[in-house]
């Protein structure tokens, strides 16, 4: 078995509040025909504040895609190593004990991947395998956990490191006035998260037992990027908020394969794309809204931090320290495709085992 250990998350120091966001929208888009709709949608996100890698005055400028991408790489190199070190410390591992690095991001690009730089910079072994994932968007956090689980299942005594680096503010497009783009300007935030999946049934956290993927047919254009000379332009179909109706049965089916009931689990770590996603999933799975409190806290305090959401929300479960050995739970990330990446597992707390 493989154990998903305690994640580490870091958010940048620059903060933009909901009030700031609404004021900017009113000022910059005062003549927009759908301004009232945009303001209402942003107000309904439940995002109290977001953290971004540069002051909002600079974020609102657009120096060009090349400049934005160079900034992404510089910020990633500044922030990722210390988050990775904290995740390794949580798992009680050192760099030479990591066999695979799964790195996910949809808000910046480099080749070679940051994994190559990270191996050199932090002293990982040259034999460390690299798996960069760039095009699964918000679902990539769940996918990274699943691919790490698969690897540790194939190689039972190996360990995998998962890293999610998302600077969504660098995708701001001041000339794109679509409602979906303007909503995203008030929803997404920046963060770096990391976690270790330990093989050999070692560690404290979620013992991963089964994973699965599901794609809703015919929805590949509902969440997408238009890649233009100015960079990544986020595109969101108005039907996206209704996707929990077909995705809830996919979560239920995965649980049934494991002889569990999705409505009868002890913890739920769900991608917080927005409050309606969580409200609908609560209703369709017939679980209380409180079950998604960790995901809601991430959304409220950091906004939608894309692939890093599930890791941050899982970290909040660790912080709460209410899960006990034997508790059953699910991690689910949703993103372009429309794709769901899901994991089932049982909590194992070796700290209490040691005390007993």
mmCIF file of C-alpha atoms in Angstrom:
data_model
loop_
_atom_site.group_PDB
_atom_site.id
_atom_site.type_symbol
_atom_site.label_atom_id
_atom_site.label_comp_id
_atom_site.label_asym_id
_atom_site.label_seq_id
_atom_site.Cartn_x
_atom_site.Cartn_y
_atom_site.Cartn_z
ATOM 1 C CA UNK A 1 0.000 0.000 0.000
ATOM 2 C CA UNK A 2 1.007 3.617 -0.541
ATOM 3 C CA UNK A 3 0.350 6.430 1.933
ATOM 4 C CA UNK A 4 -0.377 10.022 0.922
ATOM 5 C CA UNK A 5 1.426 12.031 3.581
ATOM 6 C CA UNK A 6 0.802 15.497 4.945
ATOM 7 C CA UNK A 7 1.021 18.169 2.199
ATOM 8 C CA UNK A 8 2.781 21.510 2.411
ATOM 9 C CA UNK A 9 1.333 24.653 0.814
ATOM 10 C CA UNK A 10 2.687 28.150 0.346
ATOM 11 C CA UNK A 11 0.848 31.166 -1.038
ATOM 12 C CA UNK A 12 2.524 34.411 -2.190
ATOM 13 C CA UNK A 13 2.653 37.498 -0.032
ATOM 14 C CA UNK A 14 0.554 39.848 -2.195
ATOM 15 C CA UNK A 15 -3.168 39.813 -1.349
ATOM 16 C CA UNK A 16 -6.262 40.920 -3.242
ATOM 17 C CA UNK A 17 -9.590 40.893 -1.422
ATOM 18 C CA UNK A 18 -13.104 40.439 -2.752
ATOM 19 C CA UNK A 19 -13.729 44.166 -2.319
ATOM 20 C CA UNK A 20 -10.567 44.941 -4.312
ATOM 21 C CA UNK A 21 -11.675 42.609 -7.087
ATOM 22 C CA UNK A 22 -15.145 44.131 -7.366
ATOM 23 C CA UNK A 23 -13.731 47.670 -7.341
ATOM 24 C CA UNK A 24 -11.303 46.815 -10.144
ATOM 25 C CA UNK A 25 -14.090 45.247 -12.218
ATOM 26 C CA UNK A 26 -16.275 48.333 -11.786
ATOM 27 C CA UNK A 27 -13.439 50.670 -12.705
ATOM 28 C CA UNK A 28 -11.957 48.819 -15.673
ATOM 29 C CA UNK A 29 -15.173 47.479 -17.165
ATOM 30 C CA UNK A 30 -17.709 50.198 -16.347
ATOM 31 C CA UNK A 31 -19.112 50.089 -19.905
ATOM 32 C CA UNK A 32 -19.329 46.300 -20.161
ATOM 33 C CA UNK A 33 -22.854 45.277 -21.076
ATOM 34 C CA UNK A 34 -22.731 42.315 -18.678
ATOM 35 C CA UNK A 35 -21.043 44.153 -15.789
ATOM 36 C CA UNK A 36 -23.894 43.501 -13.348
ATOM 37 C CA UNK A 37 -23.771 39.786 -14.176
ATOM 38 C CA UNK A 38 -19.991 39.683 -13.767
ATOM 39 C CA UNK A 39 -20.152 41.456 -10.402
ATOM 40 C CA UNK A 40 -22.851 39.076 -9.207
ATOM 41 C CA UNK A 41 -20.900 35.999 -10.331
ATOM 42 C CA UNK A 42 -17.724 37.198 -8.634
ATOM 43 C CA UNK A 43 -19.628 38.037 -5.439
ATOM 44 C CA UNK A 44 -21.102 34.538 -5.401
ATOM 45 C CA UNK A 45 -17.730 32.760 -5.578
ATOM 46 C CA UNK A 46 -17.307 32.947 -1.812
ATOM 47 C CA UNK A 47 -13.660 33.960 -2.277
ATOM 48 C CA UNK A 48 -12.725 36.320 0.562
ATOM 49 C CA UNK A 49 -9.146 36.889 -0.582
ATOM 50 C CA UNK A 50 -6.514 35.558 -2.950
ATOM 51 C CA UNK A 51 -2.724 35.570 -2.946
ATOM 52 C CA UNK A 52 -0.766 36.566 -6.053
ATOM 53 C CA UNK A 53 2.926 36.585 -6.981
ATOM 54 C CA UNK A 54 3.173 40.317 -7.732
ATOM 55 C CA UNK A 55 1.315 43.459 -6.633
ATOM 56 C CA UNK A 56 -2.087 43.876 -8.234
ATOM 57 C CA UNK A 57 -0.917 47.026 -10.076
ATOM 58 C CA UNK A 58 1.668 44.961 -11.958
ATOM 59 C CA UNK A 59 -0.704 42.031 -12.401
ATOM 60 C CA UNK A 60 -3.160 44.296 -14.229
ATOM 61 C CA UNK A 61 -0.470 45.154 -16.772
ATOM 62 C CA UNK A 62 0.426 42.803 -19.610
ATOM 63 C CA UNK A 63 4.095 42.970 -20.616
ATOM 64 C CA UNK A 64 3.642 40.025 -23.021
ATOM 65 C CA UNK A 65 3.574 36.252 -22.869
ATOM 66 C CA UNK A 66 7.373 35.886 -22.862
ATOM 67 C CA UNK A 67 7.751 38.203 -19.872
ATOM 68 C CA UNK A 68 4.908 36.483 -18.015
ATOM 69 C CA UNK A 69 6.390 33.040 -18.607
ATOM 70 C CA UNK A 70 9.856 34.144 -17.484
ATOM 71 C CA UNK A 71 8.276 35.470 -14.288
ATOM 72 C CA UNK A 72 6.486 32.141 -13.809
ATOM 73 C CA UNK A 73 9.773 30.261 -14.028
ATOM 74 C CA UNK A 74 11.546 32.640 -11.656
ATOM 75 C CA UNK A 75 8.765 32.493 -9.070
ATOM 76 C CA UNK A 76 8.567 28.704 -9.315
ATOM 77 C CA UNK A 77 12.291 28.352 -8.703
ATOM 78 C CA UNK A 78 12.070 30.705 -5.731
ATOM 79 C CA UNK A 79 9.101 29.020 -4.051
ATOM 80 C CA UNK A 80 8.944 25.331 -4.988
ATOM 81 C CA UNK A 81 12.086 24.051 -3.189
ATOM 82 C CA UNK A 82 11.040 25.214 0.274
ATOM 83 C CA UNK A 83 7.544 23.735 -0.162
ATOM 84 C CA UNK A 84 9.073 20.463 -1.340
ATOM 85 C CA UNK A 85 11.402 20.406 1.675
ATOM 86 C CA UNK A 86 8.473 20.845 4.045
ATOM 87 C CA UNK A 87 6.582 18.005 2.343
ATOM 88 C CA UNK A 88 9.637 15.759 2.643
ATOM 89 C CA UNK A 89 9.967 16.673 6.309
ATOM 90 C CA UNK A 90 6.294 15.812 6.883
ATOM 91 C CA UNK A 91 6.911 12.399 5.313
ATOM 92 C CA UNK A 92 10.169 11.904 7.234
ATOM 93 C CA UNK A 93 12.093 11.372 3.990
ATOM 94 C CA UNK A 94 15.162 12.904 2.356
ATOM 95 C CA UNK A 95 15.726 13.737 -1.306
ATOM 96 C CA UNK A 96 17.728 10.571 -1.917
ATOM 97 C CA UNK A 97 14.683 8.475 -0.931
ATOM 98 C CA UNK A 98 12.437 9.880 -3.682
ATOM 99 C CA UNK A 99 12.082 7.735 -6.810
ATOM 100 C CA UNK A 100 9.553 9.738 -8.847
ATOM 101 C CA UNK A 101 8.603 13.421 -9.080
ATOM 102 C CA UNK A 102 5.159 14.201 -10.508
ATOM 103 C CA UNK A 103 5.029 17.914 -11.330
ATOM 104 C CA UNK A 104 1.770 19.551 -12.414
ATOM 105 C CA UNK A 105 1.008 23.061 -13.635
ATOM 106 C CA UNK A 106 -1.284 24.676 -16.180
ATOM 107 C CA UNK A 107 -0.284 28.326 -15.743
ATOM 108 C CA UNK A 108 3.281 28.387 -17.068
ATOM 109 C CA UNK A 109 5.551 26.359 -19.332
ATOM 110 C CA UNK A 110 9.169 25.289 -19.568
ATOM 111 C CA UNK A 111 11.159 22.581 -21.312
ATOM 112 C CA UNK A 112 12.854 20.807 -19.717
ATOM 113 C CA UNK A 113 10.315 20.648 -16.950
ATOM 114 C CA UNK A 114 10.973 22.202 -13.552
ATOM 115 C CA UNK A 115 11.601 18.619 -12.404
ATOM 116 C CA UNK A 116 15.038 18.624 -14.073
ATOM 117 C CA UNK A 117 16.016 21.867 -12.349
ATOM 118 C CA UNK A 118 14.613 20.613 -9.048
ATOM 119 C CA UNK A 119 16.647 17.402 -9.198
ATOM 120 C CA UNK A 120 19.831 19.412 -9.720
ATOM 121 C CA UNK A 121 18.981 22.198 -7.287
ATOM 122 C CA UNK A 122 17.889 20.047 -4.339
ATOM 123 C CA UNK A 123 20.183 17.082 -4.878
ATOM 124 C CA UNK A 124 17.701 14.381 -5.848
ATOM 125 C CA UNK A 125 19.335 11.301 -7.354
ATOM 126 C CA UNK A 126 20.013 11.417 -11.102
ATOM 127 C CA UNK A 127 17.968 8.220 -11.392
ATOM 128 C CA UNK A 128 14.819 9.993 -10.118
ATOM 129 C CA UNK A 129 12.008 9.545 -12.611
ATOM 130 C CA UNK A 130 10.192 12.640 -13.907
ATOM 131 C CA UNK A 131 6.526 12.934 -14.811
ATOM 132 C CA UNK A 132 5.445 16.486 -15.748
ATOM 133 C CA UNK A 133 1.713 16.983 -16.450
ATOM 134 C CA UNK A 134 0.683 20.236 -18.121
ATOM 135 C CA UNK A 135 -2.774 19.957 -19.671
ATOM 136 C CA UNK A 136 -5.167 18.576 -17.068
ATOM 137 C CA UNK A 137 -5.804 21.930 -15.416
ATOM 138 C CA UNK A 138 -7.530 21.737 -12.051
ATOM 139 C CA UNK A 139 -7.867 17.945 -12.325
ATOM 140 C CA UNK A 140 -4.090 17.565 -12.349
ATOM 141 C CA UNK A 141 -3.761 17.549 -8.557
ATOM 142 C CA UNK A 142 -5.918 14.438 -8.391
ATOM 143 C CA UNK A 143 -4.147 12.944 -11.409
ATOM 144 C CA UNK A 144 -0.742 13.498 -9.796
ATOM 145 C CA UNK A 145 -1.844 11.636 -6.668
ATOM 146 C CA UNK A 146 -3.206 8.815 -8.820
ATOM 147 C CA UNK A 147 -0.071 8.453 -10.947
ATOM 148 C CA UNK A 148 2.051 8.471 -7.782
ATOM 149 C CA UNK A 149 -0.227 5.778 -6.344
ATOM 150 C CA UNK A 150 0.113 3.699 -9.522
ATOM 151 C CA UNK A 151 3.894 4.012 -9.394
ATOM 152 C CA UNK A 152 4.093 2.979 -5.743
ATOM 153 C CA UNK A 153 1.800 0.043 -6.466
ATOM 154 C CA UNK A 154 4.077 -1.122 -9.281
ATOM 155 C CA UNK A 155 7.190 -0.489 -7.160
ATOM 156 C CA UNK A 156 5.977 -1.129 -3.595
ATOM 157 C CA UNK A 157 9.036 0.125 -1.738
ATOM 158 C CA UNK A 158 9.512 3.316 -3.759
ATOM 159 C CA UNK A 159 8.373 6.840 -2.903
ATOM 160 C CA UNK A 160 6.881 9.564 -5.085
ATOM 161 C CA UNK A 161 6.817 13.337 -4.684
ATOM 162 C CA UNK A 162 3.842 15.309 -5.999
ATOM 163 C CA UNK A 163 4.281 19.034 -6.745
ATOM 164 C CA UNK A 164 1.592 21.478 -7.925
ATOM 165 C CA UNK A 165 2.728 24.972 -8.957
ATOM 166 C CA UNK A 166 0.001 27.363 -10.088
ATOM 167 C CA UNK A 167 0.338 31.108 -10.637
ATOM 168 C CA UNK A 168 -3.081 31.751 -12.120
ATOM 169 C CA UNK A 169 -2.679 35.534 -11.851
ATOM 170 C CA UNK A 170 -0.122 35.362 -14.664
ATOM 171 C CA UNK A 171 -2.950 34.312 -16.992
ATOM 172 C CA UNK A 172 -4.830 37.584 -16.499
ATOM 173 C CA UNK A 173 -5.859 38.991 -19.887
ATOM 174 C CA UNK A 174 -6.878 42.684 -19.713
ATOM 175 C CA UNK A 175 -8.217 42.746 -23.276
ATOM 176 C CA UNK A 176 -10.357 39.618 -22.950
ATOM 177 C CA UNK A 177 -13.843 40.734 -21.930
ATOM 178 C CA UNK A 178 -15.705 37.416 -22.077
ATOM 179 C CA UNK A 179 -17.835 36.714 -19.016
ATOM 180 C CA UNK A 180 -15.959 33.471 -18.324
ATOM 181 C CA UNK A 181 -12.596 35.251 -18.417
ATOM 182 C CA UNK A 182 -13.817 38.079 -16.186
ATOM 183 C CA UNK A 183 -15.223 35.574 -13.699
ATOM 184 C CA UNK A 184 -11.887 33.763 -13.640
ATOM 185 C CA UNK A 185 -10.172 37.089 -12.859
ATOM 186 C CA UNK A 186 -12.121 37.117 -9.592
ATOM 187 C CA UNK A 187 -11.869 33.414 -8.789
ATOM 188 C CA UNK A 188 -8.356 32.071 -9.282
ATOM 189 C CA UNK A 189 -5.366 32.476 -6.970
ATOM 190 C CA UNK A 190 -1.696 31.461 -6.795
ATOM 191 C CA UNK A 191 -0.137 28.698 -4.702
ATOM 192 C CA UNK A 192 2.494 25.975 -4.555
ATOM 193 C CA UNK A 193 1.697 22.638 -2.888
ATOM 194 C CA UNK A 194 3.599 19.398 -2.483
ATOM 195 C CA UNK A 195 3.078 16.013 -0.837
ATOM 196 C CA UNK A 196 4.837 12.673 -0.671
ATOM 197 C CA UNK A 197 3.279 9.312 -1.481
ATOM 198 C CA UNK A 198 5.250 6.764 0.521
ATOM 199 C CA UNK A 199 5.474 3.167 -0.602
ATOM 200 C CA UNK A 200 5.811 0.135 1.617
ATOM 201 C CA UNK A 201 2.781 1.141 3.709
ATOM 202 C CA UNK A 202 4.863 3.673 5.625
ATOM 203 C CA UNK A 203 3.926 7.137 6.843
ATOM 204 C CA UNK A 204 0.944 8.918 8.375
ATOM 205 C CA UNK A 205 -2.045 9.972 6.315
ATOM 206 C CA UNK A 206 -4.330 8.535 3.666
ATOM 207 C CA UNK A 207 -3.513 4.964 2.665
ATOM 208 C CA UNK A 208 -4.390 4.967 -1.045
ATOM 209 C CA UNK A 209 -6.372 1.910 -2.073
ATOM 210 C CA UNK A 210 -8.133 2.587 -5.387
ATOM 211 C CA UNK A 211 -8.171 5.317 -8.000
ATOM 212 C CA UNK A 212 -10.076 6.077 -11.160
ATOM 213 C CA UNK A 213 -10.753 8.610 -13.898
ATOM 214 C CA UNK A 214 -13.934 9.670 -15.634
ATOM 215 C CA UNK A 215 -14.486 11.948 -18.625
ATOM 216 C CA UNK A 216 -17.926 13.362 -19.436
ATOM 217 C CA UNK A 217 -18.388 12.695 -23.177
ATOM 218 C CA UNK A 218 -18.643 15.685 -25.481
ATOM 219 C CA UNK A 219 -17.483 18.317 -22.979
ATOM 220 C CA UNK A 220 -13.881 18.877 -24.055
ATOM 221 C CA UNK A 221 -14.569 22.500 -25.028
ATOM 222 C CA UNK A 222 -16.323 23.454 -21.784
ATOM 223 C CA UNK A 223 -13.081 24.330 -19.937
ATOM 224 C CA UNK A 224 -10.198 25.267 -22.191
ATOM 225 C CA UNK A 225 -7.385 27.627 -23.070
ATOM 226 C CA UNK A 226 -7.232 29.653 -26.237
ATOM 227 C CA UNK A 227 -3.463 29.919 -26.761
ATOM 228 C CA UNK A 228 -2.721 33.275 -28.383
ATOM 229 C CA UNK A 229 0.258 35.599 -28.752
ATOM 230 C CA UNK A 230 -0.700 37.107 -25.381
ATOM 231 C CA UNK A 231 -0.636 33.727 -23.642
ATOM 232 C CA UNK A 232 -3.333 31.526 -22.136
ATOM 233 C CA UNK A 233 -6.904 32.795 -22.378
ATOM 234 C CA UNK A 234 -9.207 30.893 -20.020
ATOM 235 C CA UNK A 235 -12.528 29.821 -21.552
ATOM 236 C CA UNK A 236 -15.417 28.626 -19.406
ATOM 237 C CA UNK A 237 -18.731 27.355 -20.737
ATOM 238 C CA UNK A 238 -21.825 28.359 -18.787
ATOM 239 C CA UNK A 239 -22.770 24.668 -18.490
ATOM 240 C CA UNK A 240 -19.737 23.833 -16.314
ATOM 241 C CA UNK A 241 -21.455 24.512 -12.959
ATOM 242 C CA UNK A 242 -23.934 21.744 -13.762
ATOM 243 C CA UNK A 243 -21.324 19.015 -14.216
ATOM 244 C CA UNK A 244 -21.723 17.494 -10.774
ATOM 245 C CA UNK A 245 -24.903 15.729 -11.842
ATOM 246 C CA UNK A 246 -23.015 13.381 -14.217
ATOM 247 C CA UNK A 247 -19.842 13.291 -12.089
ATOM 248 C CA UNK A 248 -21.487 12.302 -8.792
ATOM 249 C CA UNK A 249 -22.419 8.851 -10.200
ATOM 250 C CA UNK A 250 -18.779 8.379 -11.243
ATOM 251 C CA UNK A 251 -17.671 8.940 -7.641
ATOM 252 C CA UNK A 252 -20.391 6.580 -6.444
ATOM 253 C CA UNK A 253 -19.368 3.909 -8.959
ATOM 254 C CA UNK A 254 -15.732 4.041 -7.866
ATOM 255 C CA UNK A 255 -16.784 3.684 -4.229
ATOM 256 C CA UNK A 256 -19.040 0.733 -5.097
ATOM 257 C CA UNK A 257 -16.123 -1.010 -6.845
ATOM 258 C CA UNK A 258 -14.397 -0.833 -3.468
ATOM 259 C CA UNK A 259 -17.508 -2.055 -1.612
ATOM 260 C CA UNK A 260 -17.998 1.421 -0.103
ATOM 261 C CA UNK A 261 -20.836 3.929 -0.334
ATOM 262 C CA UNK A 262 -19.865 7.436 -1.429
ATOM 263 C CA UNK A 263 -22.514 8.872 0.884
ATOM 264 C CA UNK A 264 -21.075 7.102 3.924
ATOM 265 C CA UNK A 265 -17.433 8.191 4.074
ATOM 266 C CA UNK A 266 -15.610 9.947 6.894
ATOM 267 C CA UNK A 267 -13.789 12.630 4.899
ATOM 268 C CA UNK A 268 -14.129 14.296 1.502
ATOM 269 C CA UNK A 269 -11.332 16.256 -0.194
ATOM 270 C CA UNK A 270 -12.950 17.789 -3.272
ATOM 271 C CA UNK A 271 -11.688 20.299 -5.829
ATOM 272 C CA UNK A 272 -13.213 23.674 -4.988
ATOM 273 C CA UNK A 273 -13.955 25.045 -8.447
ATOM 274 C CA UNK A 274 -16.671 27.209 -6.970
ATOM 275 C CA UNK A 275 -19.406 27.072 -4.331
ATOM 276 C CA UNK A 276 -22.019 25.607 -6.669
ATOM 277 C CA UNK A 277 -19.740 22.658 -7.450
ATOM 278 C CA UNK A 278 -19.586 21.851 -3.751
ATOM 279 C CA UNK A 279 -23.282 22.548 -3.136
ATOM 280 C CA UNK A 280 -24.378 20.322 -6.011
ATOM 281 C CA UNK A 281 -22.035 17.486 -5.124
ATOM 282 C CA UNK A 282 -23.260 17.609 -1.541
ATOM 283 C CA UNK A 283 -26.821 17.283 -2.809
ATOM 284 C CA UNK A 284 -26.186 14.555 -5.379
ATOM 285 C CA UNK A 285 -24.069 12.444 -3.021
ATOM 286 C CA UNK A 286 -26.516 13.100 -0.170
ATOM 287 C CA UNK A 287 -23.817 14.215 2.252
ATOM 288 C CA UNK A 288 -23.963 17.293 4.519
ATOM 289 C CA UNK A 289 -22.335 20.464 3.248
ATOM 290 C CA UNK A 290 -20.047 20.412 6.283
ATOM 291 C CA UNK A 291 -18.327 17.383 4.751
ATOM 292 C CA UNK A 292 -16.674 19.747 2.250
ATOM 293 C CA UNK A 293 -15.501 22.274 4.844
ATOM 294 C CA UNK A 294 -11.820 21.888 3.968
ATOM 295 C CA UNK A 295 -12.454 22.553 0.286
ATOM 296 C CA UNK A 296 -14.629 25.556 1.151
ATOM 297 C CA UNK A 297 -11.905 26.927 3.404
ATOM 298 C CA UNK A 298 -9.378 26.724 0.561
ATOM 299 C CA UNK A 299 -11.799 28.507 -1.772
ATOM 300 C CA UNK A 300 -12.582 31.222 0.787
ATOM 301 C CA UNK A 301 -9.005 31.945 1.827
ATOM 302 C CA UNK A 302 -7.055 31.322 -1.380
ATOM 303 C CA UNK A 303 -9.577 31.183 -4.230
ATOM 304 C CA UNK A 304 -9.452 28.433 -6.819
ATOM 305 C CA UNK A 305 -5.748 27.514 -6.846
ATOM 306 C CA UNK A 306 -6.224 25.000 -9.667
ATOM 307 C CA UNK A 307 -4.303 21.736 -9.279
ATOM 308 C CA UNK A 308 -3.125 22.724 -5.792
ATOM 309 C CA UNK A 309 -6.668 22.772 -4.317
ATOM 310 C CA UNK A 310 -6.892 19.117 -3.330
ATOM 311 C CA UNK A 311 -3.461 19.173 -1.687
ATOM 312 C CA UNK A 312 -4.240 22.298 0.308
ATOM 313 C CA UNK A 313 -7.662 20.969 1.346
ATOM 314 C CA UNK A 314 -6.045 17.692 2.411
ATOM 315 C CA UNK A 315 -3.529 19.676 4.446
ATOM 316 C CA UNK A 316 -6.441 21.293 6.281
ATOM 317 C CA UNK A 317 -7.715 17.838 7.224
ATOM 318 C CA UNK A 318 -4.316 17.111 8.744
ATOM 319 C CA UNK A 319 -4.398 20.456 10.562
ATOM 320 C CA UNK A 320 -7.850 19.721 11.976
ATOM 321 C CA UNK A 321 -6.467 16.452 13.393
ATOM 322 C CA UNK A 322 -9.863 14.779 13.695
ATOM 323 C CA UNK A 323 -9.278 11.844 11.340
ATOM 324 C CA UNK A 324 -8.393 8.585 13.061
ATOM 325 C CA UNK A 325 -7.079 5.266 11.806
ATOM 326 C CA UNK A 326 -9.780 3.426 9.895
ATOM 327 C CA UNK A 327 -11.609 6.510 8.637
ATOM 328 C CA UNK A 328 -12.479 6.165 4.952
ATOM 329 C CA UNK A 329 -12.339 9.009 2.464
ATOM 330 C CA UNK A 330 -12.115 10.273 -1.086
ATOM 331 C CA UNK A 331 -9.997 12.818 -2.955
ATOM 332 C CA UNK A 332 -11.424 14.149 -6.221
ATOM 333 C CA UNK A 333 -10.140 16.743 -8.656
ATOM 334 C CA UNK A 334 -12.181 18.090 -11.576
ATOM 335 C CA UNK A 335 -10.919 19.870 -14.666
ATOM 336 C CA UNK A 336 -10.824 20.143 -18.459
ATOM 337 C CA UNK A 337 -12.232 17.274 -20.408
ATOM 338 C CA UNK A 338 -14.520 17.460 -18.368
ATOM 339 C CA UNK A 339 -12.377 15.087 -16.309
ATOM 340 C CA UNK A 340 -12.573 13.722 -12.791
ATOM 341 C CA UNK A 341 -9.552 12.142 -11.078
ATOM 342 C CA UNK A 342 -10.558 10.244 -7.943
ATOM 343 C CA UNK A 343 -8.804 8.375 -5.127
ATOM 344 C CA UNK A 344 -10.181 6.252 -2.302
ATOM 345 C CA UNK A 345 -8.274 5.497 0.854
ATOM 346 C CA UNK A 346 -8.243 4.746 4.562
ATOM 347 C CA UNK A 347 -6.681 6.970 7.186
ATOM 348 C CA UNK A 348 -3.739 5.598 9.084
ATOM 349 C CA UNK A 349 -2.260 7.483 12.040
ATOM 350 C CA UNK A 350 1.027 5.954 13.085
ATOM 351 C CA UNK A 351 1.576 8.661 15.712
ATOM 352 C CA UNK A 352 -1.239 7.270 17.829
ATOM 353 C CA UNK A 353 -0.148 3.706 17.038
ATOM 354 C CA UNK A 354 3.266 4.556 18.494
ATOM 355 C CA UNK A 355 1.656 5.998 21.619
ATOM 356 C CA UNK A 356 -0.418 2.851 22.049
#
